[in-house]
């Protein structure tokens, strides 16, 4: 896609949030988690928060080896602090709640269940925000080789992952055949 850019640092480079603002984000996350536990009757459990997310996403909820974690993008938080507190924090907490209530595999990431949780948390259930990312380091997405009936295609890693998770099938515009992963040849 044409909006892909190499990481760049220029005069407008955004500095990531640091100590005091991170503390504030941690407090807001914990407060939101506490509210969620009350509303949904969830048992208290630790959800570690990291500020290690880069790229276009402001936040991410993930479970790795059975352990949940919330990751925030300290550059996007720096530029859109109020908005991130108001939206990204409940957004990720809502993913956690949805995971607890339904299991991540049983619902669409921003489906009806997640939206309902967002509303009950008092947040607007929008899936993504359109941020101006100039000055924020953005990683170039890896490309993956796919084939259809007629030619070769190159697919972004987010689409590739969507296909692997069974969330999407992409069709060739010319032959209308499904794109099939051509394998890890040449890819680490
Ligand atoms: Zn999300
Ligand atoms: Zn084709």
Coordinates of N, CA and C and ligand atoms in Angstrom, one line a residue:
X1 N 0.8 -1.2 0.0 CA 0.0 0.0 0.0 C 0.9 1.2 0.0
X2 N 0.3 2.3 -0.5 CA 1.2 3.5 -0.8 C 1.5 4.2 0.5
X3 N 0.8 3.9 1.6 CA 1.0 4.7 2.8 C 2.2 4.1 3.7
X4 N 2.8 3.1 3.1 CA 3.9 2.5 3.9 C 5.2 3.4 3.8
X5 N 5.8 3.6 4.9 CA 6.9 4.5 5.0 C 8.0 3.8 5.8
X6 N 9.2 4.1 5.5 CA 10.3 3.6 6.4 C 10.2 4.4 7.7
X7 N 10.8 3.8 8.7 CA 10.9 4.6 10.0 C 11.7 5.9 9.7
X8 N 11.3 7.0 10.2 CA 12.1 8.2 9.9 C 12.0 9.1 11.2
X9 N 13.1 9.8 11.3 CA 13.2 10.7 12.5 C 13.5 12.0 11.9
X10 N 12.7 13.0 12.1 CA 13.0 14.3 11.6 C 12.8 15.4 12.7
X11 N 12.7 16.6 12.3 CA 12.6 17.7 13.3 C 11.3 17.6 14.1
X12 N 10.3 16.9 13.5 CA 9.0 16.8 14.2 C 8.9 15.5 15.0
X13 N 10.0 14.9 15.1 CA 9.9 13.6 15.8 C 9.3 13.7 17.2
X14 N 8.3 12.8 17.5 CA 7.6 12.8 18.7 C 8.4 12.0 19.8
X15 N 8.5 12.6 21.0 CA 9.2 11.8 22.0 C 8.1 11.0 22.8
X16 N 8.5 9.7 23.0 CA 7.5 8.9 23.7 C 7.3 9.4 25.2
X17 N 6.1 9.0 25.7 CA 5.8 9.4 27.1 C 6.8 8.8 28.0
X18 N 7.0 9.4 29.2 CA 7.9 8.9 30.2 C 7.3 8.8 31.5
X19 N 8.1 8.6 32.6 CA 7.6 8.3 33.9 C 6.3 8.8 34.4
X20 N 6.1 10.1 34.6 CA 4.9 10.6 35.1 C 3.6 10.3 34.3
X21 N 3.8 10.4 33.0 CA 2.7 10.1 32.1 C 2.4 8.6 32.1
X22 N 3.4 7.8 32.1 CA 3.2 6.4 32.1 C 2.5 6.0 33.4
X23 N 2.9 6.7 34.5 CA 2.2 6.4 35.8 C 0.7 6.7 35.7
X24 N 0.4 7.8 35.1 CA -1.0 8.2 34.9 C -1.7 7.2 34.0
X25 N -1.1 6.7 33.0 CA -1.7 5.7 32.1 C -2.0 4.4 32.9
X26 N -1.0 4.0 33.7 CA -1.1 2.8 34.5 C -2.3 2.9 35.5
X27 N -2.4 4.1 36.1 CA -3.5 4.4 37.0 C -4.9 4.3 36.3
X28 N -4.9 4.9 35.2 CA -6.2 4.9 34.4 C -6.5 3.5 34.0
X29 N -5.5 2.7 33.6 CA -5.8 1.3 33.2 C -6.3 0.5 34.3
X30 N -5.7 0.7 35.5 CA -6.1 0.0 36.7 C -7.5 0.4 37.1
X31 N -7.8 1.7 37.0 CA -9.1 2.1 37.4 C -10.2 1.6 36.4
X32 N -9.8 1.5 35.2 CA -10.7 1.0 34.2 C -10.9 -0.5 34.4
X33 N -9.8 -1.3 34.7 CA -9.9 -2.7 35.0 C -10.8 -2.9 36.2
X34 N -10.6 -2.1 37.2 CA -11.4 -2.2 38.5 C -12.9 -2.0 38.2
X35 N -13.2 -1.0 37.4 CA -14.6 -0.7 37.0 C -15.1 -1.9 36.3
X36 N -14.3 -2.5 35.4 CA -14.8 -3.6 34.6 C -15.0 -4.9 35.5
X37 N -14.2 -5.1 36.5 CA -14.4 -6.2 37.4 C -15.7 -6.0 38.1
X38 N -16.0 -4.8 38.5 CA -17.3 -4.6 39.2 C -18.5 -4.8 38.3
X39 N -18.4 -4.3 37.1 CA -19.5 -4.4 36.2 C -19.8 -5.9 35.8
X40 N -18.7 -6.6 35.5 CA -18.8 -7.9 34.9 C -18.5 -9.0 35.9
X41 N -18.3 -8.7 37.1 CA -18.1 -9.7 38.2 C -16.8 -10.5 37.9
X42 N -15.8 -9.9 37.4 CA -14.6 -10.6 37.1 C -13.7 -10.7 38.4
X43 N -13.0 -11.8 38.5 CA -12.0 -12.0 39.6 C -10.8 -11.1 39.3
X44 N -10.2 -10.6 40.4 CA -9.1 -9.8 40.3 C -7.9 -10.6 39.8
X45 N -7.3 -10.2 38.7 CA -6.1 -10.9 38.2 C -5.2 -9.8 37.6
X46 N -3.9 -10.1 37.6 CA -3.0 -9.0 37.2 C -2.9 -9.0 35.7
X47 N -3.0 -7.8 35.1 CA -2.8 -7.6 33.7 C -1.6 -6.7 33.5
X48 N -0.5 -7.2 33.2 CA 0.7 -6.4 33.1 C 0.6 -5.4 31.9
X49 N 1.1 -4.2 32.1 CA 1.0 -3.2 31.0 C 2.4 -2.9 30.6
X50 N 2.6 -2.8 29.3 CA 3.9 -2.5 28.7 C 3.8 -1.3 27.8
X51 N 4.8 -0.6 27.7 CA 4.8 0.6 26.7 C 5.8 0.3 25.6
X52 N 5.7 -0.9 25.0 CA 6.6 -1.3 24.0 C 6.1 -1.5 22.6
X53 N 4.9 -0.9 22.4 CA 4.3 -1.1 21.1 C 4.7 0.0 20.1
X54 N 5.1 -0.4 18.9 CA 5.5 0.6 17.9 C 4.6 0.5 16.7
X55 N 4.7 1.4 15.8 CA 3.9 1.4 14.6 C 2.6 2.1 14.7
X56 N 1.6 1.7 13.9 CA 0.4 2.4 13.8 C -0.6 2.2 14.9
X57 N -0.5 1.1 15.6 CA -1.5 0.9 16.6 C -1.2 1.6 17.9
X58 N -2.3 2.1 18.5 CA -2.1 2.8 19.8 C -2.0 1.9 21.0
X59 N -2.6 0.7 20.8 CA -2.6 -0.3 21.9 C -2.8 -1.7 21.3
X60 N -2.6 -2.6 22.2 CA -2.8 -4.0 21.8 C -3.1 -4.8 23.1
X61 N -4.0 -5.7 22.9 CA -4.2 -6.7 24.0 C -3.8 -8.1 23.4
X62 N -3.0 -8.8 24.2 CA -2.6 -10.1 23.7 C -2.4 -11.1 24.8
X63 N -2.5 -12.3 24.5 CA -2.3 -13.4 25.4 C -1.2 -14.3 24.9
X64 N -0.2 -14.4 25.7 CA 1.0 -15.2 25.3 C 1.2 -16.2 26.3
X65 N 1.2 -17.5 26.0 CA 1.4 -18.6 26.9 C 0.4 -18.5 28.1
X66 N -0.8 -18.1 27.7 CA -1.9 -18.1 28.7 C -1.9 -16.8 29.6
X67 N -0.9 -16.0 29.3 CA -0.8 -14.7 30.2 C -1.2 -13.5 29.4
X68 N -2.2 -12.8 29.9 CA -2.7 -11.6 29.2 C -1.7 -10.4 29.4
X69 N -1.7 -9.5 28.5 CA -0.9 -8.3 28.6 C -1.5 -7.2 27.8
X70 N -1.4 -6.0 28.2 CA -1.8 -4.8 27.5 C -0.5 -4.1 27.1
X71 N -0.5 -3.7 25.8 CA 0.7 -3.0 25.3 C 0.2 -1.6 24.8
X72 N 1.0 -0.6 25.1 CA 0.6 0.7 24.6 C 1.8 1.3 23.8
X73 N 1.4 2.2 22.8 CA 2.4 2.8 22.0 C 2.8 4.2 22.6
X74 N 3.9 4.3 23.2 CA 4.2 5.5 24.0 C 4.4 6.8 23.1
X75 N 4.6 6.6 21.8 CA 4.7 7.7 20.8 C 3.3 8.3 20.5
X76 N 2.3 7.3 20.3 CA 1.0 7.8 20.0 C 0.3 8.4 21.2
X77 N 0.7 7.8 22.4 CA 0.2 8.4 23.7 C 0.7 9.8 23.9
X78 N 2.0 10.0 23.5 CA 2.6 11.3 23.6 C 1.9 12.3 22.8
X79 N 1.5 12.0 21.6 CA 0.9 13.0 20.8 C -0.6 13.2 21.1
X80 N -1.2 12.1 21.4 CA -2.7 12.1 21.6 C -3.0 11.6 23.0
X81 N -2.5 12.3 24.0 CA -2.5 11.7 25.4 C -4.0 11.6 25.9
X82 N -4.7 12.7 25.8 CA -6.1 12.7 26.3 C -7.0 11.7 25.6
X83 N -6.8 11.7 24.3 CA -7.6 10.8 23.5 C -7.2 9.3 23.8
X84 N -5.9 9.1 24.0 CA -5.5 7.7 24.3 C -6.1 7.3 25.7
X85 N -6.1 8.2 26.6 CA -6.6 7.8 27.9 C -8.1 7.5 27.8
X86 N -8.8 8.3 27.0 CA -10.3 8.2 26.9 C -10.7 7.0 26.0
X87 N -9.8 6.7 25.0 CA -10.2 5.7 24.1 C -9.4 4.4 24.1
X88 N -8.1 4.6 24.0 CA -7.2 3.4 23.9 C -7.3 2.5 25.2
X89 N -7.3 3.2 26.3 CA -7.3 2.5 27.6 C -8.5 1.6 27.7
X90 N -9.7 2.1 27.6 CA -10.9 1.3 27.6 C -11.0 0.3 26.5
X91 N -10.4 0.6 25.3 CA -10.4 -0.3 24.2 C -9.7 -1.6 24.5
X92 N -8.5 -1.4 25.1 CA -7.7 -2.6 25.4 C -8.3 -3.4 26.6
X93 N -8.8 -2.6 27.6 CA -9.4 -3.3 28.7 C -10.7 -4.1 28.2
X94 N -11.4 -3.5 27.3 CA -12.5 -4.2 26.7 C -12.1 -5.5 26.0
X95 N -11.0 -5.5 25.4 CA -10.5 -6.8 24.8 C -10.2 -7.8 25.9
X96 N -9.6 -7.3 27.0 CA -9.4 -8.2 28.1 C -10.7 -8.8 28.7
X97 N -11.7 -7.9 28.9 CA -12.9 -8.3 29.4 C -13.6 -9.3 28.5
X98 N -13.6 -9.0 27.2 CA -14.2 -9.9 26.2 C -13.5 -11.3 26.2
X99 N -12.2 -11.3 26.4 CA -11.4 -12.5 26.5 C -11.9 -13.3 27.7
X100 N -12.0 -12.6 28.8 CA -12.4 -13.3 30.0 C -13.8 -13.9 29.9
X101 N -14.7 -13.1 29.3 CA -16.1 -13.5 29.3 C -16.4 -14.6 28.2
X102 N -15.7 -14.4 27.1 CA -16.1 -15.3 25.9 C -14.9 -16.1 25.4
X103 N -13.7 -15.7 25.6 CA -12.5 -16.3 25.0 C -12.3 -15.6 23.7
X104 N -11.1 -15.2 23.4 CA -10.7 -14.5 22.2 C -11.1 -15.2 20.9
X105 N -11.0 -16.5 21.0 CA -11.3 -17.3 19.8 C -12.8 -17.4 19.4
X106 N -13.6 -17.1 20.3 CA -15.1 -17.2 20.1 C -15.8 -16.0 19.6
X107 N -15.1 -14.9 19.5 CA -15.7 -13.6 19.1 C -14.8 -12.9 18.1
X108 N -15.4 -12.1 17.3 CA -14.7 -11.2 16.4 C -14.0 -10.1 17.3
X109 N -12.8 -9.7 16.9 CA -12.1 -8.8 17.8 C -12.9 -7.5 18.2
X110 N -13.5 -6.9 17.2 CA -14.3 -5.7 17.5 C -15.8 -5.9 17.2
X111 N -16.2 -7.2 17.5 CA -17.6 -7.6 17.3 C -18.6 -7.0 18.3
X112 N -19.8 -7.6 18.3 CA -20.9 -7.1 19.1 C -20.5 -7.2 20.6
X113 N -19.8 -8.3 21.0 CA -19.5 -8.5 22.4 C -18.6 -7.4 22.9
X114 N -17.5 -7.2 22.1 CA -16.5 -6.1 22.5 C -17.2 -4.7 22.5
X115 N -18.1 -4.5 21.5 CA -18.8 -3.2 21.5 C -19.7 -3.0 22.7
X116 N -20.3 -4.1 23.1 CA -21.2 -4.0 24.3 C -20.4 -3.7 25.6
X117 N -19.2 -4.3 25.7 CA -18.3 -4.1 26.8 C -17.9 -2.6 26.8
X118 N -17.5 -2.1 25.6 CA -17.1 -0.7 25.5 C -18.2 0.2 26.0
X119 N -19.4 0.0 25.6 CA -20.5 0.8 26.0 C -20.7 0.8 27.5
X120 N -20.6 -0.4 28.1 CA -20.8 -0.6 29.5 C -19.7 0.1 30.3
X121 N -18.5 0.2 29.7 CA -17.4 0.9 30.3 C -17.5 2.4 30.1
X122 N -18.5 2.8 29.3 CA -18.7 4.3 29.1 C -17.9 4.8 28.0
X123 N -17.4 3.9 27.1 CA -16.6 4.4 26.0 C -17.3 4.2 24.7
X124 N -16.9 4.9 23.7 CA -17.4 4.8 22.4 C -16.8 3.7 21.6
X125 N -17.6 2.7 21.2 CA -17.0 1.5 20.6 C -16.6 1.7 19.1
X126 N -15.5 2.5 19.0 CA -15.0 2.5 17.6 C -13.7 1.7 17.6
X127 N -13.5 1.0 16.5 CA -12.4 0.0 16.4 C -11.1 0.7 16.3
X128 N -11.0 1.7 15.4 CA -9.7 2.3 15.1 C -9.8 3.8 15.0
X129 N -8.8 4.5 15.4 CA -8.7 5.9 15.3 C -7.8 6.2 14.1
X130 N -8.0 7.3 13.4 CA -7.1 7.7 12.4 C -6.2 8.8 12.9
X131 N -5.0 8.4 13.2 CA -4.1 9.3 13.8 C -3.1 9.8 12.7
X132 N -2.7 11.0 12.8 CA -1.6 11.5 12.0 C -0.3 11.0 12.7
X133 N 0.4 10.2 11.9 CA 1.6 9.5 12.5 C 2.9 10.2 12.1
X134 N 2.8 11.4 11.5 CA 4.1 12.0 11.1 C 4.9 12.3 12.4
X135 N 6.2 12.0 12.3 CA 7.1 12.2 13.4 C 7.1 11.0 14.4
X136 N 6.2 10.0 14.1 CA 6.2 8.8 15.0 C 6.8 7.7 14.2
X137 N 7.8 7.0 14.8 CA 8.4 5.9 14.1 C 7.4 4.8 13.7
X138 N 7.4 4.5 12.4 CA 6.4 3.5 11.9 C 7.2 2.4 11.2
X139 N 7.0 1.2 11.6 CA 7.8 0.2 11.0 C 7.1 -0.3 9.7
X140 N 8.0 -0.5 8.7 CA 7.5 -1.0 7.4 C 7.0 -2.5 7.6
X141 N 5.8 -2.8 7.1 CA 5.3 -4.1 7.2 C 6.0 -5.1 6.3
X142 N 6.2 -6.3 6.9 CA 6.8 -7.4 6.1 C 5.8 -7.8 5.0
X143 N 6.3 -8.2 3.9 CA 5.4 -8.7 2.8 C 5.5 -10.2 2.7
X144 N 4.4 -10.8 2.3 CA 4.4 -12.3 2.2 C 3.9 -12.6 0.8
X145 N 4.5 -13.7 0.2 CA 4.2 -14.1 -1.2 C 3.0 -15.0 -1.2
X146 N 2.1 -14.6 -2.1 CA 0.9 -15.4 -2.3 C 0.7 -15.7 -3.8
X147 N -0.1 -16.7 -4.1 CA -0.4 -17.0 -5.5 C -1.9 -17.2 -5.6
X148 N -2.4 -16.9 -6.8 CA -3.8 -17.3 -7.2 C -3.7 -18.2 -8.4
X149 N -4.8 -18.2 -9.2 CA -4.8 -19.0 -10.4 C -3.9 -18.4 -11.5
X150 N -3.7 -17.1 -11.4 CA -3.1 -16.4 -12.6 C -1.8 -15.8 -12.3
X151 N -1.5 -15.4 -11.1 CA -0.3 -14.7 -10.9 C 0.2 -14.7 -9.4
X152 N 1.2 -13.9 -9.1 CA 1.8 -13.9 -7.8 C 1.3 -12.6 -7.1
X153 N 1.1 -12.6 -5.8 CA 0.7 -11.4 -5.1 C 1.6 -11.2 -3.9
X154 N 1.8 -10.0 -3.5 CA 2.5 -9.7 -2.2 C 1.5 -9.1 -1.2
X155 N 1.5 -9.7 0.0 CA 0.5 -9.3 0.9 C 1.1 -8.8 2.2
X156 N 0.5 -7.8 2.8 CA 1.1 -7.2 4.1 C 1.0 -8.2 5.2
X157 N 1.8 -8.1 6.3 CA 1.8 -9.0 7.4 C 0.4 -9.0 8.1
X158 N -0.3 -7.9 8.2 CA -1.5 -7.9 8.9 C -2.6 -8.7 8.1
X159 N -2.6 -8.6 6.8 CA -3.5 -9.4 6.0 C -3.1 -10.9 6.1
X160 N -1.8 -11.1 6.0 CA -1.3 -12.5 6.2 C -1.8 -13.1 7.5
X161 N -1.6 -12.4 8.6 CA -2.1 -12.9 9.9 C -3.6 -13.1 9.9
X162 N -4.3 -12.2 9.3 CA -5.8 -12.4 9.2 C -6.1 -13.7 8.5
X163 N -5.4 -14.0 7.5 CA -5.6 -15.2 6.7 C -5.3 -16.4 7.6
X164 N -4.1 -16.3 8.3 CA -3.7 -17.5 9.1 C -4.7 -17.7 10.2
X165 N -5.3 -16.7 10.8 CA -6.3 -16.8 11.8 C -7.6 -17.2 11.3
X166 N -7.7 -17.4 10.0 CA -9.0 -17.8 9.4 C -10.1 -16.7 9.4
X167 N -9.6 -15.4 9.6 CA -10.5 -14.3 9.6 C -10.8 -13.7 8.3
X168 N -10.0 -14.1 7.3 CA -10.3 -13.4 6.0 C -9.8 -14.3 4.9
X169 N -10.4 -14.2 3.7 CA -9.9 -14.8 2.5 C -9.8 -13.7 1.5
X170 N -8.7 -13.6 0.8 CA -8.6 -12.5 -0.2 C -8.6 -13.2 -1.6
X171 N -9.4 -12.5 -2.5 CA -9.5 -13.1 -3.9 C -8.8 -12.2 -4.9
X172 N -8.3 -12.8 -5.9 CA -7.6 -12.1 -6.9 C -8.6 -11.3 -7.7
X173 N -8.3 -10.1 -8.1 CA -9.3 -9.3 -8.8 C -9.5 -9.7 -10.2
X174 N -8.4 -10.4 -10.7 CA -8.5 -10.8 -12.2 C -9.2 -12.1 -12.3
X175 N -8.6 -13.2 -11.6 CA -9.2 -14.5 -11.8 C -10.2 -14.9 -10.7
X176 N -10.3 -14.1 -9.7 CA -11.3 -14.3 -8.6 C -11.0 -15.5 -7.8
X177 N -9.8 -16.1 -8.0 CA -9.4 -17.2 -7.2 C -8.9 -16.8 -5.9
X178 N -9.0 -17.6 -4.8 CA -8.4 -17.3 -3.5 C -6.9 -17.2 -3.5
X179 N -6.4 -16.2 -2.8 CA -4.9 -16.1 -2.7 C -4.4 -17.2 -1.7
X180 N -3.4 -17.9 -2.1 CA -2.9 -19.0 -1.3 C -1.4 -18.7 -1.0
X181 N -1.1 -18.9 0.3 CA 0.3 -18.6 0.7 C 1.3 -19.5 -0.1
X182 N 2.3 -18.8 -0.6 CA 3.3 -19.5 -1.5 C 4.4 -20.1 -0.7
X183 N 4.3 -20.0 0.6 CA 5.3 -20.7 1.5 C 6.3 -19.7 2.0
X184 N 7.2 -20.2 2.9 CA 8.1 -19.4 3.6 C 9.4 -19.2 2.8
X185 N 9.4 -19.5 1.5 CA 10.7 -19.5 0.7 C 11.3 -18.1 0.8
X186 N 12.5 -18.0 1.3 CA 13.2 -16.8 1.3 C 12.8 -15.9 2.6
X187 N 11.8 -16.4 3.3 CA 11.4 -15.7 4.5 C 12.0 -16.4 5.8
X188 N 12.5 -15.6 6.7 CA 13.0 -16.3 7.9 C 11.8 -16.9 8.8
Ligands
LIG1 ZN1 -8.9 -3.6 19.2
LIG2 ZN1 -5.5 -14.3 -10.3

